Amino acid sequence: MSLNSTQNVRCPQCGQMSEVTVWNSITVKDSADLKQDLLRGMVNMFRCPACSHTALMPTPMLYHDEEKRLMISFSPCDDPILKQRLFDNVQNTSKESGELEKLEGYNLRFITDYNELLEKILIFDNGLNDKTIEVIKLMILSQEVDKVEYRVCRFGKKENGVMEFMIYDAKENQTYTSSVPDETYTTIDTSLRESGMKPYSFEWEMVDPSYATRLLQGFNN
């Protein structure tokens, strides 16, 4: 079930008070339209009616897609120490509650970045696994090693036998695209699975560039 609440928010820009609907959980099978609003960046985003200031509401949200066996715990945060603490809490709570036994065969993801949340949904909507996609993203960025520090790579879309990735360069303030054939994904995914990568979760996971790096170094989950 999708759950929401109403909050009175003061705009940090102009001080205007306004009422905001905040979603605490989204269950796709009950709220297909809400999922589309999320993908358009319209969920849990504060927009001041007076000055048009926009900001992400700092509200945790649980995303559940039963058909795709995907559950995402999203907690907005940009502090690495707090991020690890929140992740540990999600892992410990799920083990203590026995929740994991009911989620066998699921992909369980913990995320703190809004754009990453949207990316994960798109990846699984396209029938792909984000673990393999993260490895491919590392390979794309490694083509220009001297620029990796300033760049972020995101999955964009999959069509006509090709996957498109968006590369944002913060130093140049430019966005580039990179195309990868579906065959490349299949080859890498097969290789990773043969080396021990599991296509599903045994517990909550953070699947990000650090995770992909560990996979390439021989780490098996």
Coordinates of C-alpha atoms in Angstrom, one line a residue:
M1 CA 0.0 0.0 0.0
S2 CA 1.3 3.5 -0.9
L3 CA 1.3 5.8 2.2
N4 CA 1.6 9.5 2.4
S5 CA 1.3 12.4 5.0
T6 CA 0.8 16.1 4.8
Q7 CA 3.4 18.5 6.2
N8 CA 3.5 22.3 6.6
V9 CA 6.7 23.5 5.2
R10 CA 8.4 27.0 5.3
C11 CA 10.2 27.9 2.2
P12 CA 13.9 28.4 3.0
Q13 CA 14.1 30.9 0.2
C14 CA 11.2 33.3 0.9
G15 CA 9.7 32.1 4.2
Q16 CA 6.3 31.3 2.7
M17 CA 4.4 28.5 4.4
S18 CA 2.7 25.8 2.3
E19 CA 1.2 22.4 2.6
V20 CA 3.2 19.5 1.0
T21 CA 2.1 15.9 0.4
V22 CA 5.0 13.6 1.3
W23 CA 5.0 9.9 0.2
N24 CA 6.5 7.5 2.8
S25 CA 6.0 4.4 0.6
I26 CA 5.1 3.6 -3.0
T27 CA 3.6 0.2 -4.0
V28 CA 3.7 0.0 -7.7
K29 CA 0.8 -2.4 -8.2
D30 CA -1.5 0.0 -6.4
S31 CA -0.1 3.2 -7.7
A32 CA 1.0 3.1 -11.3
D33 CA 0.4 6.8 -11.9
L34 CA 2.4 7.6 -8.7
K35 CA 5.3 5.7 -10.1
Q36 CA 5.2 7.8 -13.3
D37 CA 5.2 11.0 -11.2
L38 CA 8.2 9.7 -9.3
L39 CA 10.1 9.0 -12.6
R40 CA 9.2 12.6 -13.6
G41 CA 10.8 13.9 -10.4
M42 CA 7.5 15.1 -9.0
V43 CA 7.4 13.0 -5.8
N44 CA 8.6 14.4 -2.5
M45 CA 9.8 17.5 -4.2
F46 CA 8.9 20.8 -2.5
R47 CA 8.0 23.6 -4.8
C48 CA 7.2 27.0 -3.3
P49 CA 4.0 28.5 -4.7
A50 CA 5.4 32.0 -4.0
C51 CA 8.9 32.0 -5.3
S52 CA 9.1 28.7 -7.2
H53 CA 12.1 27.5 -5.0
T54 CA 12.5 23.7 -5.4
A55 CA 14.0 21.2 -3.0
L56 CA 13.9 17.5 -2.2
M57 CA 12.0 16.8 1.0
P58 CA 14.3 14.9 3.5
T59 CA 11.8 12.1 4.0
P60 CA 12.7 8.4 3.8
M61 CA 10.6 6.4 1.3
L62 CA 10.1 2.7 0.6
Y63 CA 9.6 1.7 -3.1
H64 CA 8.1 -1.7 -3.8
D65 CA 7.6 -3.3 -7.2
E66 CA 6.3 -6.8 -6.5
E67 CA 6.2 -7.8 -10.2
K68 CA 9.9 -7.1 -10.7
R69 CA 10.8 -8.3 -7.2
L70 CA 12.4 -5.0 -6.4
M71 CA 12.4 -3.1 -3.1
I72 CA 14.3 0.2 -2.6
S73 CA 14.8 1.9 0.8
F74 CA 15.5 5.6 0.0
S75 CA 16.9 7.9 2.7
P76 CA 18.0 11.3 1.4
C77 CA 21.5 11.9 2.7
D78 CA 24.9 13.3 1.5
D79 CA 27.0 12.6 4.6
P80 CA 29.0 9.3 4.2
I81 CA 29.1 8.6 7.9
L82 CA 25.4 9.0 8.4
K83 CA 24.7 7.1 5.2
Q84 CA 26.6 4.0 6.6
R85 CA 24.8 4.3 9.9
L86 CA 21.4 4.4 8.1
F87 CA 22.4 1.4 6.0
D88 CA 23.5 -0.6 9.0
N89 CA 20.2 0.2 10.7
V90 CA 18.1 -1.0 7.7
Q91 CA 20.1 -4.2 7.6
N92 CA 19.9 -4.9 11.3
T93 CA 16.2 -4.0 11.5
S94 CA 15.3 -6.3 8.6
K95 CA 17.2 -9.2 10.2
E96 CA 15.7 -8.8 13.6
S97 CA 12.1 -8.5 12.3
G98 CA 12.4 -11.6 10.1
E99 CA 11.5 -9.5 7.0
L100 CA 14.2 -11.1 4.8
E101 CA 12.4 -14.4 4.9
K102 CA 9.4 -12.9 3.2
L103 CA 11.6 -11.3 0.5
E104 CA 13.3 -14.3 -1.0
G105 CA 14.3 -13.7 -4.6
Y106 CA 14.1 -9.9 -4.3
N107 CA 16.6 -7.3 -5.1
L108 CA 16.9 -5.1 -2.0
R109 CA 18.6 -1.8 -2.5
F110 CA 19.5 1.0 0.0
I111 CA 19.9 4.4 -1.7
T112 CA 20.5 8.0 -0.5
D113 CA 20.6 9.9 -3.8
Y114 CA 17.4 10.8 -5.6
N115 CA 18.8 10.5 -9.1
E116 CA 20.2 7.1 -8.3
L117 CA 16.7 6.1 -7.1
L118 CA 15.2 7.0 -10.5
E119 CA 18.1 5.2 -12.3
K120 CA 17.6 2.0 -10.4
I121 CA 13.9 1.9 -11.3
L122 CA 14.7 2.4 -15.0
I123 CA 17.3 -0.3 -14.9
F124 CA 14.9 -2.9 -13.6
D125 CA 12.1 -1.7 -15.7
N126 CA 14.3 -2.5 -18.7
G127 CA 14.9 -6.1 -17.5
L128 CA 18.5 -5.4 -16.5
N129 CA 20.5 -6.0 -13.3
D130 CA 22.0 -3.0 -11.7
K131 CA 25.1 -4.9 -10.6
T132 CA 26.1 -5.5 -14.2
I133 CA 25.1 -2.0 -15.1
E134 CA 27.4 -0.6 -12.4
V135 CA 30.3 -2.6 -13.8
I136 CA 29.6 -1.3 -17.3
K137 CA 29.5 2.3 -16.0
L138 CA 32.9 1.8 -14.5
M139 CA 34.2 0.6 -17.8
I140 CA 32.8 3.6 -19.6
L141 CA 34.3 6.1 -17.1
S142 CA 37.7 4.3 -17.2
Q143 CA 38.1 5.2 -20.9
E144 CA 39.2 8.6 -19.7
V145 CA 40.8 7.9 -16.3
D146 CA 42.0 11.4 -15.8
K147 CA 38.4 12.7 -15.8
V148 CA 36.8 10.1 -13.6
E149 CA 37.0 12.3 -10.5
Y150 CA 34.7 14.9 -12.1
R151 CA 32.3 12.6 -13.9
V152 CA 29.1 10.7 -13.0
C153 CA 27.6 8.0 -15.3
R154 CA 23.9 7.1 -15.3
F155 CA 21.9 4.6 -17.2
G156 CA 19.6 6.4 -19.6
K157 CA 17.6 4.0 -21.8
K158 CA 17.5 0.8 -23.7
E159 CA 16.1 0.6 -27.3
N160 CA 16.9 -0.9 -30.7
G161 CA 19.5 -3.3 -29.2
V162 CA 21.5 -0.5 -27.6
M163 CA 21.9 0.9 -24.1
E164 CA 22.5 4.6 -23.7
F165 CA 24.4 6.1 -20.8
M166 CA 24.6 9.8 -19.7
I167 CA 27.9 11.1 -18.5
Y168 CA 27.9 14.4 -16.6
D169 CA 31.2 16.2 -16.3
A170 CA 31.1 18.6 -13.3
K171 CA 34.3 20.3 -14.3
E172 CA 33.2 21.1 -17.8
N173 CA 29.5 21.4 -16.9
Q174 CA 28.7 19.2 -19.9
T175 CA 26.7 16.0 -20.5
Y176 CA 27.9 13.4 -22.9
T177 CA 26.3 10.1 -24.1
S178 CA 27.8 6.7 -24.5
S179 CA 26.2 3.7 -26.3
V180 CA 26.7 0.1 -25.4
P181 CA 25.3 -2.9 -27.4
D182 CA 23.0 -5.2 -25.6
E183 CA 25.4 -8.0 -26.5
T184 CA 28.0 -6.4 -24.3
Y185 CA 25.7 -6.4 -21.3
T186 CA 24.8 -10.1 -21.9
T187 CA 28.5 -11.0 -22.1
I188 CA 29.5 -9.1 -18.9
D189 CA 26.4 -10.3 -17.0
T190 CA 27.1 -14.0 -17.9
S191 CA 30.7 -13.6 -16.9
L192 CA 29.9 -12.0 -13.5
R193 CA 27.3 -14.7 -12.7
E194 CA 29.7 -17.4 -13.6
S195 CA 32.2 -15.8 -11.2
G196 CA 29.7 -15.9 -8.4
M197 CA 27.6 -12.7 -8.6
K198 CA 24.1 -13.4 -7.3
P199 CA 21.3 -11.8 -9.4
Y200 CA 19.2 -11.3 -6.2
S201 CA 19.8 -10.3 -2.6
F202 CA 20.3 -12.1 0.6
E203 CA 20.1 -8.8 2.5
W204 CA 19.9 -5.1 1.8
E205 CA 22.7 -3.9 -0.5
M206 CA 24.3 -0.7 -1.7
V207 CA 25.0 -1.4 -5.4
D208 CA 27.1 1.6 -6.5
P209 CA 30.6 2.2 -8.0
S210 CA 32.3 0.9 -4.9
Y211 CA 30.3 -2.3 -5.1
A212 CA 31.2 -2.7 -8.8
T213 CA 34.9 -2.2 -8.0
R214 CA 34.7 -5.0 -5.4
L215 CA 33.0 -7.3 -8.0
L216 CA 35.9 -6.7 -10.5
Q217 CA 38.4 -7.4 -7.7
G218 CA 36.8 -10.9 -7.1
F219 CA 34.3 -10.1 -4.4
N220 CA 31.3 -12.4 -4.5
N221 CA 28.1 -11.5 -2.7

